[in-house]
CSV table of C-alpha atoms (C1' of nucleotides) in Angstrom, one decimal:
chain,number,residue,atom,x,y,z
A,159,MET,CA,-13.4,14.1,12.1
A,160,GLY,CA,-10.2,14.4,13.5
A,161,GLN,CA,-8.0,12.6,15.4
A,162,GLY,CA,-8.7,13.2,18.6
A,163,GLY,CA,-9.7,11.4,21.0
A,164,GLY,CA,-9.6,7.7,21.4
A,165,TYR,CA,-12.5,4.9,21.3
A,166,GLY,CA,-14.6,4.2,24.0
A,167,GLY,CA,-16.8,1.9,22.7
A,168,PRO,CA,-16.5,-2.3,23.4
A,169,LEU,CA,-13.9,-4.3,22.6
A,170,GLU,CA,-14.2,-8.0,23.5
A,171,ALA,CA,-11.9,-10.5,23.4
A,172,ALA,CA,-13.1,-13.2,20.8
A,173,GLY,CA,-9.8,-15.3,19.9
A,174,VAL,CA,-6.1,-15.2,19.4
A,175,CYS,CA,-5.4,-11.7,18.3
A,176,GLN,CA,-9.0,-11.0,18.1
A,177,TRP,CA,-11.0,-8.0,19.5
A,178,ARG,CA,-15.1,-8.2,18.8
A,179,ILE,CA,-17.4,-4.7,18.3
A,180,PRO,CA,-20.4,-6.1,19.2
A,181,ARG,CA,-23.5,-4.8,16.3
A,182,SER,CA,-25.3,-3.8,19.9
A,183,TYR,CA,-22.4,-1.5,20.5
A,184,ARG,CA,-24.4,1.0,17.8
A,185,GLU,CA,-27.9,0.2,15.9
A,186,ASP,CA,-26.9,1.5,12.6
A,187,MET,CA,-24.2,-1.1,12.4
A,188,ARG,CA,-25.3,-3.8,10.2
A,189,VAL,CA,-22.0,-6.4,11.0
A,190,GLU,CA,-20.1,-7.0,14.1
A,191,GLY,CA,-17.0,-4.8,13.8
A,192,LEU,CA,-13.2,-6.8,14.6
A,193,ILE,CA,-9.7,-5.9,14.9
A,194,PHE,CA,-6.5,-7.9,15.2
A,195,ALA,CA,-3.8,-7.0,17.4
A,196,ASP,CA,-2.4,-8.5,20.5
A,197,ASP,CA,-3.2,-7.4,24.2
A,198,ALA,CA,-0.4,-4.8,24.2
A,199,LEU,CA,-1.3,-3.6,20.4
A,200,ILE,CA,-4.6,-2.9,21.4
A,201,GLU,CA,-4.3,-0.5,23.8
A,202,GLN,CA,-1.9,1.5,21.4
A,203,ILE,CA,-5.4,1.1,18.6
A,204,LYS,CA,-7.9,2.2,21.0
A,205,LYS,CA,-5.9,6.0,21.5
A,206,ASP,CA,-7.5,6.9,18.1
A,207,GLN,CA,-10.6,6.8,16.6
A,208,GLY,CA,-9.5,4.2,14.0
A,209,PRO,CA,-11.9,2.0,16.3
A,210,GLU,CA,-14.7,3.9,15.3
A,211,GLN,CA,-14.1,4.0,12.1
A,212,VAL,CA,-14.5,0.4,11.9
A,213,VAL,CA,-17.9,0.6,13.2
A,214,ASN,CA,-18.5,3.4,11.2
A,215,VAL,CA,-17.9,0.9,7.9
A,216,ALA,CA,-19.5,-1.5,9.3
A,217,THR,CA,-22.9,0.2,9.0
A,218,LEU,CA,-21.8,0.7,4.6
A,219,PRO,CA,-25.0,-1.0,2.3
A,220,GLY,CA,-24.3,-4.6,1.8
A,221,ILE,CA,-20.9,-5.2,4.0
A,222,GLN,CA,-20.5,-9.2,4.7
A,223,LYS,CA,-19.7,-10.8,7.8
A,224,ALA,CA,-17.4,-7.7,9.6
A,225,SER,CA,-15.7,-4.6,9.2
A,226,LEU,CA,-12.1,-5.8,9.6
A,227,ALA,CA,-9.2,-4.1,10.5
A,228,MET,CA,-5.3,-5.5,10.5
A,229,PRO,CA,-2.7,-4.4,13.7
A,230,ASP,CA,-1.5,-1.3,11.6
A,231,ILE,CA,-4.8,-0.2,12.1
A,232,HIS,CA,-5.2,3.7,12.7
A,233,TRP,CA,-7.2,6.6,12.0
A,234,GLY,CA,-8.3,8.3,8.1
A,235,TYR,CA,-10.1,9.6,5.8
A,236,GLY,CA,-13.4,7.8,6.3
A,237,PHE,CA,-12.2,4.0,6.7
A,238,CYS,CA,-9.0,3.3,8.7
A,239,ILE,CA,-5.8,2.8,7.3
A,240,GLY,CA,-5.5,-1.2,7.6
A,241,GLY,CA,-9.5,-1.7,7.0
A,242,VAL,CA,-10.9,-4.6,5.3
A,243,ALA,CA,-14.6,-4.4,4.5
A,244,ALA,CA,-16.2,-6.8,1.3
A,245,THR,CA,-19.6,-5.9,-0.1
A,246,ASP,CA,-21.9,-7.7,-2.1
A,247,PRO,CA,-23.4,-5.5,-5.0
A,248,GLU,CA,-26.1,-8.0,-5.1
A,249,GLN,CA,-27.1,-6.5,-1.5
A,250,GLY,CA,-27.2,-3.5,-2.8
A,251,GLY,CA,-23.2,-3.2,-2.1
A,252,VAL,CA,-21.4,-0.3,-2.1
A,253,ILE,CA,-17.6,1.1,-3.8
A,254,SER,CA,-16.2,3.8,-1.5
A,255,PRO,CA,-13.3,6.0,-2.6
A,256,GLY,CA,-12.6,6.1,0.9
A,257,GLY,CA,-12.2,2.2,1.4
A,258,VAL,CA,-9.3,2.5,-1.1
A,259,GLY,CA,-7.9,5.3,0.0
A,260,TYR,CA,-6.1,8.7,-1.7
A,261,ASP,CA,-3.1,7.1,-3.4
A,262,ILE,CA,-5.1,4.5,-5.7
A,263,ASN,CA,-2.7,1.0,-5.5
A,264,CYS,CA,-0.2,2.5,-3.5
A,265,GLY,CA,1.7,-0.5,-3.0
A,266,VAL,CA,5.2,-2.1,-2.5
A,267,ARG,CA,7.7,-4.4,-4.5
A,268,LEU,CA,11.1,-6.1,-3.6
A,269,LEU,CA,13.7,-7.1,-6.2
A,270,ARG,CA,16.4,-9.2,-5.4
A,271,SER,CA,19.9,-9.3,-6.0
A,272,ASN,CA,22.8,-11.8,-6.3
A,273,LEU,CA,24.7,-8.8,-4.2
A,274,GLU,CA,25.7,-9.9,-1.4
A,275,TRP,CA,26.3,-7.3,2.0
A,276,THR,CA,29.8,-8.1,2.6
A,277,ASP,CA,30.5,-7.2,-1.5
A,278,VAL,CA,28.7,-4.2,-1.6
A,279,LYS,CA,29.0,-2.7,1.8
A,280,GLU,CA,31.6,0.2,0.8
A,281,ARG,CA,29.6,1.1,-2.4
A,282,VAL,CA,26.6,1.8,-0.6
A,283,ARG,CA,27.1,5.9,-0.2
A,284,PRO,CA,27.3,6.1,-3.9
A,285,LEU,CA,24.6,3.9,-4.8
A,286,VAL,CA,22.4,5.9,-2.4
A,287,ASP,CA,23.8,9.3,-3.8
A,288,ARG,CA,23.0,7.8,-7.3
A,289,LEU,CA,19.4,6.6,-6.2
A,290,PHE,CA,19.0,10.1,-5.0
A,291,HIS,CA,20.1,11.8,-7.8
A,292,ASP,CA,18.2,9.9,-10.7
A,293,ILE,CA,14.8,8.7,-9.4
A,294,PRO,CA,12.8,12.2,-8.3
A,295,THR,CA,11.7,12.3,-5.0
A,296,GLY,CA,9.2,14.5,-3.8
A,297,MET,CA,5.7,16.5,-4.0
A,298,GLY,CA,4.7,17.2,-7.5
A,299,GLN,CA,8.5,16.1,-9.2
A,300,ARG,CA,8.2,15.0,-12.6
A,301,GLY,CA,10.4,12.4,-14.3
A,302,ARG,CA,12.3,11.6,-17.3
A,303,PHE,CA,9.2,10.0,-19.0
A,304,VAL,CA,6.4,12.2,-20.1
A,305,PHE,CA,3.4,10.7,-22.1
A,306,ASP,CA,1.0,12.4,-24.3
A,307,LYS,CA,-2.8,11.6,-23.8
A,308,PRO,CA,-3.2,8.8,-26.2
A,309,GLU,CA,-0.3,7.1,-24.6
A,310,LEU,CA,-1.3,7.2,-21.3
A,311,VAL,CA,-4.8,6.1,-22.7
A,312,ARG,CA,-3.1,2.8,-23.3
A,313,LEU,CA,-0.7,2.8,-20.1
A,314,MET,CA,-4.0,3.1,-18.0
A,315,GLU,CA,-5.9,0.2,-19.8
A,316,GLN,CA,-2.7,-2.2,-20.5
A,317,GLY,CA,-1.0,-1.7,-17.1
A,318,ALA,CA,2.7,-2.4,-16.5
A,319,SER,CA,3.1,-4.4,-20.1
A,320,PHE,CA,2.6,-1.1,-21.3
A,321,VAL,CA,5.7,0.1,-20.3
A,322,VAL,CA,7.8,-3.3,-20.1
A,323,LYS,CA,7.1,-3.2,-24.0
A,324,LYS,CA,8.8,0.6,-24.1
A,325,GLY,CA,11.5,-2.0,-22.5
A,326,PHE,CA,11.8,-0.6,-19.0
A,327,GLY,CA,11.6,-4.6,-17.9
A,328,THR,CA,10.8,-7.8,-18.3
A,329,GLU,CA,7.5,-10.2,-18.6
A,330,ARG,CA,8.9,-11.3,-15.5
A,331,ASP,CA,8.2,-8.4,-13.9
A,332,VAL,CA,4.4,-8.4,-15.0
A,333,GLU,CA,4.0,-12.1,-14.0
A,334,PHE,CA,5.6,-11.5,-10.4
A,335,ALA,CA,3.6,-8.5,-9.9
A,336,GLU,CA,-0.5,-9.1,-8.6
A,337,ALA,CA,-2.8,-9.2,-10.6
A,338,GLY,CA,-0.2,-9.1,-13.6
A,339,GLY,CA,0.1,-5.6,-13.0
A,340,ARG,CA,-3.3,-4.8,-14.4
A,341,LEU,CA,-6.6,-4.9,-13.4
A,342,ASP,CA,-9.2,-5.5,-16.2
A,343,GLY,CA,-12.2,-3.3,-16.6
A,344,ALA,CA,-9.8,0.4,-16.1
A,345,ASP,CA,-11.7,2.9,-18.2
A,346,PRO,CA,-9.7,5.7,-18.8
A,347,GLY,CA,-12.6,7.8,-20.1
A,348,ARG,CA,-13.1,8.5,-16.7
A,349,VAL,CA,-10.9,9.5,-15.4
A,350,SER,CA,-10.8,13.3,-15.6
A,351,ASP,CA,-8.6,15.3,-17.8
A,352,ARG,CA,-7.3,17.1,-15.0
A,353,ALA,CA,-6.3,13.9,-13.5
A,354,ILE,CA,-4.8,12.6,-16.5
A,355,ALA,CA,-2.5,16.0,-17.0
A,356,ARG,CA,-1.2,15.1,-13.6
A,357,GLY,CA,0.3,11.8,-14.7
A,358,ALA,CA,1.3,12.9,-17.6
A,359,ASP,CA,4.8,13.2,-16.3
A,360,GLN,CA,4.9,11.7,-12.5
A,361,CYS,CA,5.1,8.2,-14.0
A,362,GLY,CA,8.5,6.9,-12.4
A,363,THR,CA,8.4,9.4,-9.6
A,364,LEU,CA,8.8,8.1,-6.1
A,365,GLY,CA,6.6,11.4,-4.1
A,366,SER,CA,5.8,11.9,-0.8
A,367,GLY,CA,5.4,10.7,2.8
A,368,ASN,CA,5.3,7.2,3.4
A,369,HIS,CA,6.9,6.6,0.2
A,370,PHE,CA,10.3,5.2,0.0
A,371,LEU,CA,13.1,3.4,-2.3
A,372,GLU,CA,15.4,1.2,0.0
A,373,VAL,CA,18.4,-0.4,-0.3
A,374,GLN,CA,18.1,-3.7,2.7
A,375,VAL,CA,20.0,-6.5,3.4
A,376,VAL,CA,18.3,-10.2,4.0
A,377,ASP,CA,18.8,-10.1,8.2
A,378,ARG,CA,17.0,-12.6,9.1
A,379,VAL,CA,15.2,-16.7,7.2
A,380,LEU,CA,12.3,-17.9,9.0
A,381,ASP,CA,11.2,-20.0,6.8
A,382,PRO,CA,13.7,-21.6,4.9
A,383,ALA,CA,12.3,-23.7,2.1
A,384,ALA,CA,9.7,-20.7,1.4
A,385,ALA,CA,12.9,-18.3,1.2
A,386,GLU,CA,14.3,-20.3,-1.2
A,387,VAL,CA,11.3,-20.5,-3.4
A,388,MET,CA,11.7,-16.8,-2.9
A,389,GLY,CA,15.2,-16.2,-3.8
A,390,LEU,CA,16.5,-15.1,-0.5
A,391,HIS,CA,18.8,-15.7,1.8
A,392,GLU,CA,20.9,-14.0,4.7
A,393,GLY,CA,23.5,-12.1,3.8
A,394,GLN,CA,21.5,-10.9,0.7
A,395,VAL,CA,21.1,-6.9,-1.1
A,396,THR,CA,17.7,-6.5,-1.6
A,397,VAL,CA,15.7,-2.9,-2.8
A,398,LEU,CA,11.8,-2.2,-1.5
A,399,ILE,CA,10.2,0.4,-3.8
A,400,HIS,CA,7.2,1.9,-1.7
A,401,SER,CA,4.7,4.1,-4.1
A,402,GLY,CA,1.5,4.8,-5.6
A,403,SER,CA,-0.7,6.5,-8.5
A,404,ARG,CA,0.8,10.1,-7.6
A,405,GLY,CA,-1.2,13.0,-8.7
A,406,LEU,CA,-3.1,11.1,-10.9
A,407,GLY,CA,-4.2,8.6,-8.2
A,408,TYR,CA,-5.2,11.8,-5.9
A,409,GLN,CA,-7.2,13.4,-8.2
A,410,VAL,CA,-8.9,10.5,-9.2
A,411,CYS,CA,-9.9,9.9,-5.4
A,412,ASP,CA,-11.0,13.9,-5.1
A,413,ASP,CA,-13.3,13.9,-8.0
A,414,TYR,CA,-15.5,10.8,-6.9
A,415,LEU,CA,-16.0,12.0,-3.8
A,416,LYS,CA,-17.9,15.1,-4.9
A,417,VAL,CA,-19.6,13.2,-7.2
A,418,PHE,CA,-20.4,10.2,-4.8
A,419,LYS,CA,-22.0,13.3,-2.7
A,420,ASN,CA,-25.4,12.8,-3.5
A,421,ALA,CA,-25.5,9.4,-3.6
A,422,PRO,CA,-27.1,8.6,-0.2
A,423,LYS,CA,-29.7,10.7,-1.1
A,424,LYS,CA,-29.8,9.7,-4.7
A,425,TYR,CA,-30.1,5.7,-3.0
A,426,GLY,CA,-31.5,5.9,-0.2
A,427,PHE,CA,-29.0,5.0,2.7
A,428,SER,CA,-27.9,7.5,5.4
A,429,LEU,CA,-23.9,7.6,6.4
A,430,PRO,CA,-22.6,8.3,9.7
A,431,ASP,CA,-19.3,9.9,8.1
A,432,TRP,CA,-19.8,12.1,4.5
A,433,GLN,CA,-15.9,10.5,4.1
A,434,LEU,CA,-17.4,7.2,3.9
A,435,ALA,CA,-18.7,8.7,0.2
A,436,CYS,CA,-20.1,6.1,-1.5
A,437,ALA,CA,-22.5,4.5,-4.3
A,438,PRO,CA,-23.6,1.2,-5.5
A,439,VAL,CA,-21.1,-0.9,-7.1
A,440,ARG,CA,-24.1,-1.3,-9.5
A,441,SER,CA,-24.9,2.3,-10.2
A,442,PRO,CA,-23.7,4.4,-13.1
A,443,GLU,CA,-21.4,6.5,-10.8
A,444,GLY,CA,-20.1,3.2,-8.6
A,445,GLN,CA,-19.4,1.8,-11.8
A,446,ASP,CA,-17.6,5.2,-13.2
A,447,TYR,CA,-15.4,5.2,-10.1
A,448,LEU,CA,-14.2,1.5,-10.7
A,449,GLY,CA,-13.8,2.1,-14.2
A,450,ALA,CA,-10.9,5.2,-12.9
A,451,MET,CA,-9.5,3.5,-9.9
A,452,ARG,CA,-8.7,0.3,-12.4
A,453,ALA,CA,-7.4,3.2,-14.8
A,454,ALA,CA,-5.0,4.6,-11.8
A,455,ALA,CA,-4.1,1.3,-10.2
A,456,ASN,CA,-2.6,0.2,-13.2
A,457,TYR,CA,-1.2,3.1,-13.8
A,458,ALA,CA,0.7,2.7,-10.3
A,459,TRP,CA,1.9,-0.6,-11.2
A,460,CYS,CA,3.6,1.3,-14.6
A,461,ASN,CA,5.1,4.0,-11.9
A,462,ARG,CA,6.6,1.5,-9.9
A,463,GLN,CA,7.8,-0.6,-12.5
A,464,LEU,CA,9.6,2.3,-14.0
A,465,LEU,CA,10.9,2.9,-10.6
A,466,THR,CA,12.3,-0.8,-10.6
A,467,HIS,CA,13.8,0.5,-14.1
A,468,GLN,CA,15.7,3.5,-12.7
A,469,ALA,CA,16.8,1.5,-9.5
A,470,ARG,CA,18.6,-1.5,-12.1
A,471,GLU,CA,19.7,1.2,-14.0
A,472,VAL,CA,21.9,3.1,-10.9
A,473,PHE,CA,23.3,-0.3,-10.0
A,474,ALA,CA,24.1,-1.2,-13.5
A,475,ALA,CA,26.1,2.2,-13.5
A,476,VAL,CA,27.7,2.4,-9.8
A,477,LEU,CA,28.6,-0.9,-9.9
A,478,GLY,CA,29.5,-1.6,-13.5
A,479,LYS,CA,27.6,-4.6,-14.3
A,480,PRO,CA,24.5,-4.9,-16.4
A,481,TRP,CA,21.5,-5.3,-14.1
A,482,GLU,CA,20.3,-9.0,-15.5
A,483,SER,CA,24.2,-10.2,-14.4
A,484,LEU,CA,23.1,-8.5,-10.7
A,485,GLY,CA,20.9,-11.1,-10.5
A,486,MET,CA,17.9,-7.4,-10.0
A,487,ASP,CA,14.4,-10.3,-11.0
A,488,LEU,CA,11.3,-8.8,-8.8
A,489,VAL,CA,10.5,-11.0,-6.0
A,490,TYR,CA,6.6,-9.7,-5.7
A,491,ASP,CA,4.7,-6.5,-6.2
A,492,VAL,CA,1.6,-5.9,-3.9
A,493,ALA,CA,-1.1,-3.5,-4.2
A,494,HIS,CA,-2.0,-2.7,-0.7
A,495,ASN,CA,-4.7,0.6,-1.4
A,496,ILE,CA,-7.3,-0.9,-3.6
A,497,ALA,CA,-10.6,-2.7,-4.3
A,498,LYS,CA,-10.9,-5.3,-6.4
A,499,PHE,CA,-13.9,-8.3,-7.2
A,500,GLU,CA,-12.6,-12.1,-5.1
A,501,GLU,CA,-15.3,-15.0,-4.2
A,502,HIS,CA,-15.5,-15.7,-0.9
A,503,ASP,CA,-17.0,-17.8,1.9
A,504,VAL,CA,-19.1,-14.8,3.3
A,505,GLY,CA,-20.3,-17.2,6.2
A,506,GLY,CA,-22.1,-20.5,6.7
A,507,GLY,CA,-20.1,-21.9,3.3
A,508,VAL,CA,-21.4,-19.2,1.2
A,509,ARG,CA,-19.7,-18.0,-1.5
A,510,LYS,CA,-20.2,-15.1,-3.5
A,511,GLU,CA,-18.6,-12.5,-5.9
A,512,VAL,CA,-17.7,-9.4,-3.2
A,513,CYS,CA,-16.0,-6.1,-3.8
A,514,VAL,CA,-13.0,-6.6,-1.0
A,515,HIS,CA,-11.7,-3.2,-0.1
A,516,ARG,CA,-8.3,-3.2,1.3
A,517,LYS,CA,-7.3,0.2,2.2
A,518,GLY,CA,-3.7,-0.2,4.1
A,519,ALA,CA,-4.1,-3.7,4.5
A,520,THR,CA,-2.7,-6.8,1.7
A,521,ARG,CA,-4.1,-9.5,-0.2
A,522,ALA,CA,-2.3,-12.6,1.4
A,523,PHE,CA,-3.8,-15.8,-0.9
A,524,PRO,CA,-2.9,-18.8,0.5
A,525,PRO,CA,-1.2,-21.9,-1.5
A,526,GLY,CA,-2.9,-23.4,-4.2
A,527,HIS,CA,-4.5,-20.1,-4.8
A,528,PRO,CA,-5.0,-19.4,-8.8
A,529,GLU,CA,-4.4,-16.3,-8.9
A,530,ILE,CA,-0.7,-16.3,-7.3
A,531,PRO,CA,2.0,-16.8,-10.5
A,532,ALA,CA,2.9,-20.8,-10.5
A,533,ALA,CA,6.2,-20.6,-8.9
A,534,TYR,CA,4.7,-19.6,-5.7
A,535,GLN,CA,1.7,-22.1,-5.8
A,536,GLU,CA,3.6,-24.2,-2.8
A,537,VAL,CA,4.4,-21.3,-0.4
A,538,GLY,CA,1.5,-19.1,-0.6
A,539,GLN,CA,1.6,-15.3,-1.9
A,540,PRO,CA,4.5,-13.5,-0.6
A,541,VAL,CA,3.1,-10.4,1.5
A,542,ILE,CA,5.3,-7.5,1.6
A,543,ILE,CA,5.4,-5.1,4.4
A,544,PRO,CA,7.6,-2.2,4.9
A,545,GLY,CA,8.1,-1.1,8.2
A,546,SER,CA,9.0,2.7,9.0
A,547,MET,CA,11.9,4.4,8.0
A,548,GLY,CA,15.3,2.9,10.2
A,549,THR,CA,13.3,-0.2,11.0
A,550,ALA,CA,13.0,-3.5,9.4
A,551,SER,CA,10.4,-4.7,6.7
A,552,TRP,CA,9.0,-8.0,6.2
A,553,VAL,CA,8.7,-11.0,3.9
A,554,LEU,CA,5.2,-12.9,4.8
A,555,ALA,CA,3.7,-15.7,2.7
A,556,GLY,CA,-0.1,-16.1,2.3
A,557,GLN,CA,-1.7,-18.3,4.9
A,558,PRO,CA,-4.9,-20.3,4.7
A,559,GLY,CA,-6.4,-18.5,7.5
A,560,SER,CA,-6.4,-15.5,5.5
A,561,MET,CA,-9.8,-17.1,3.7
A,562,ILE,CA,-11.1,-18.0,6.6
A,563,HIS,CA,-11.0,-14.7,8.8
A,564,SER,CA,-10.1,-12.0,6.4
A,565,PHE,CA,-11.2,-11.9,3.0
A,566,GLY,CA,-7.3,-13.4,1.8
A,567,THR,CA,-5.7,-9.6,4.0
A,568,SER,CA,-3.1,-9.4,6.0
A,569,CYS,CA,-1.7,-6.3,7.0
A,570,HIS,CA,0.7,-3.5,5.3
A,571,GLY,CA,3.1,-2.1,7.6
A,572,ALA,CA,3.7,-1.1,10.9
A,573,GLY,CA,1.0,2.1,11.3
A,574,ARG,CA,1.2,5.2,12.3
A,575,MET,CA,0.7,6.2,15.8
A,576,MET,CA,1.7,9.6,15.8
A,577,SER,CA,-0.1,12.1,13.6
A,578,ARG,CA,2.9,13.8,11.1
A,579,THR,CA,2.4,17.3,12.9
A,580,ALA,CA,3.3,15.6,16.5
A,581,ALA,CA,6.0,13.9,14.5
A,582,VAL,CA,7.6,17.2,13.6
A,583,ARG,CA,7.3,18.5,17.1
A,584,LEU,CA,9.4,15.6,18.5
A,585,ALA,CA,11.7,16.0,16.0
A,586,GLU,CA,12.7,19.6,17.2
A,587,GLY,CA,16.5,20.3,17.0
A,588,ARG,CA,17.0,17.0,16.1
A,589,ARG,CA,18.8,15.5,12.5
A,590,ILE,CA,16.8,12.5,11.8
A,591,ASP,CA,19.4,11.6,9.1
A,592,ARG,CA,22.3,11.7,11.5
A,593,GLU,CA,20.3,9.7,13.9
A,594,LEU,CA,19.7,7.3,11.4
A,595,ASP,CA,23.4,7.3,10.0
A,596,ALA,CA,24.7,6.9,13.3
A,597,ILE,CA,23.0,3.0,13.5
A,598,GLY,CA,23.8,2.3,9.5
A,599,ILE,CA,21.7,4.3,7.5
A,600,ILE,CA,21.9,5.9,4.9
A,601,ALA,CA,19.1,8.1,4.1
A,602,ARG,CA,18.6,11.0,1.6
A,603,ALA,CA,15.2,13.5,0.9
A,604,ARG,CA,14.4,17.0,0.3
A,605,GLY,CA,13.9,18.2,3.5
A,606,HIS,CA,14.0,17.7,7.0
A,607,LYS,CA,10.1,18.0,7.4
A,608,GLY,CA,9.7,14.8,5.6
A,609,LEU,CA,12.1,12.6,7.7
A,610,ALA,CA,10.8,14.3,10.3
A,611,GLU,CA,7.0,12.9,9.9
A,612,GLU,CA,8.4,9.3,8.9
A,613,GLN,CA,10.7,8.7,11.7
A,614,PRO,CA,10.5,5.7,13.5
A,615,ALA,CA,9.4,6.6,17.1
A,616,ALA,CA,5.9,7.5,14.8
A,617,TYR,CA,5.5,4.1,13.9
A,618,LYS,CA,4.2,1.0,15.7
A,619,ASP,CA,6.8,-1.2,16.6
A,620,VAL,CA,6.6,-3.2,13.0
A,621,ASP,CA,7.6,-6.5,14.7
A,622,LEU,CA,5.0,-6.9,16.7
A,623,VAL,CA,2.5,-6.0,14.1
A,624,VAL,CA,3.9,-8.9,11.8
A,625,ASP,CA,3.5,-11.3,14.9
A,626,VAL,CA,0.0,-10.9,15.1
A,627,VAL,CA,-1.2,-11.7,11.1
A,628,ASP,CA,1.5,-15.0,11.9
A,629,LYS,CA,-0.2,-16.0,15.3
A,630,VAL,CA,-3.7,-15.5,13.7
A,631,GLY,CA,-2.8,-17.2,10.8
A,632,ILE,CA,-3.4,-14.7,8.4
A,633,SER,CA,0.5,-15.1,7.2
A,634,LYS,CA,3.3,-16.7,8.2
A,635,LYS,CA,6.7,-14.9,8.7
A,636,VAL,CA,9.1,-15.8,6.0
A,637,ALA,CA,12.2,-13.1,5.7
A,638,ARG,CA,13.2,-10.1,7.9
A,639,LEU,CA,15.3,-7.1,5.7
A,640,ARG,CA,17.1,-4.1,7.5
A,641,PRO,CA,17.5,-0.8,5.8
A,642,VAL,CA,21.1,0.3,4.8
A,643,GLY,CA,19.7,2.8,2.8
A,644,VAL,CA,16.8,4.7,1.9
A,645,ILE,CA,15.8,7.6,-0.3
A,646,LYS,CA,12.4,9.9,0.0
A,647,GLY,CA,10.6,12.7,-0.4
B,150,DA,C1',-1.6,9.8,0.0
B,151,DT,C1',-1.9,15.4,-2.2
B,152,DG,C1',0.9,21.4,-7.7
B,153,DT,C1',-0.4,19.7,1.7
B,154,DT,C1',-7.2,25.1,-0.4
B,155,DC,C1',-10.0,25.4,-7.6
DNA sequence: ATGTTC
């Protein structure tokens, strides 16, 4: 199940930046595959097993319309990263932990400020140093917020508002998070004691891998009207936080992959890859996972909220002003590893409630959608796309094309194009932190390996990825953000 | 992504 070898199957040009894998490719496909990419990106995409995974997902019971992949597609556990799949519970549709990802509700949130880059330029090093000192980063790190089991149960039921009520944020933070920072139907009773134990002291910690907290400057505004609504302007300082549900979510995923092992035999279907382990939405196993996944998702929103609180505290301490007077409001918070029930057109004008798996993919609801905050009704949902370390990030706005093409979904990042081991090999004898420093980015990390794995050369060009979703009409460019400081695991 | 193999 490795990443070795490329994809040798068909890819038919199917419109602007779309590539179809027809059902004729493999007889077990229930729907076609569809990948969003331009001519250059599709060549890169073919180099790993991502497209074959799109085909594998197309065999899942109850899948609707097409197995989709965004331009940042690359190989992942079972499902590709950048994958989107909607299943119909009425037709035996399944829920799959591999379609959500190990890091349940991994996501990003963007904070704006009223600080201008020209005013804080000289303070960036102390700012980044203090962020790195105060915010726990790296694998297995514990934080200053420790919750006992009864508190964690309430935290997982209530989501972001639980920690806001404790004084670590505002009601406005809750309003500007996807789903209000809380999925309904969370069932902490379906989260193992082991997962809960792992989560006890990790809420408010960054983690490792591609997780980061970045200080940025708005580099370019491409849609002035939308940027104004989002409170963004050129030269402004922003903060981007990328993290998920830490060890708790990992354990939930691991626990249910084991539970689902026997589901194909029990419910009478077969899978081309055991990593696609899944169970019908309407089965006890499926419902148990959904309850646990939602609980872990709510934990992740609390995690990003506590990280927000700590970032605000650091800015206040270093700049000597309360964070409120620094205008550090939440622009928006998006989940990019999650499964949600939403109503969509599944073809021929038929609307159904489907289970949308987004694994390394971001919801991108268009203007007028009832599930986005009143403030963004006119411009569409902010879609926040973190670039790789040392490269730009993007703010997009959801567009009507997302509802037509991709179950209301856009890309989630640059997308890895080199394995972690290959990236480490490439970094031998180099100091990535010094290379970043030379281009004006202060990077603090616990070790060189993490920096090596996340070096810019290991990722696709985020600008090209964003071009694709913009061209297809899934989401449009609003602003480009460039990093000036980053802390990592 | 992950107390990187309970």
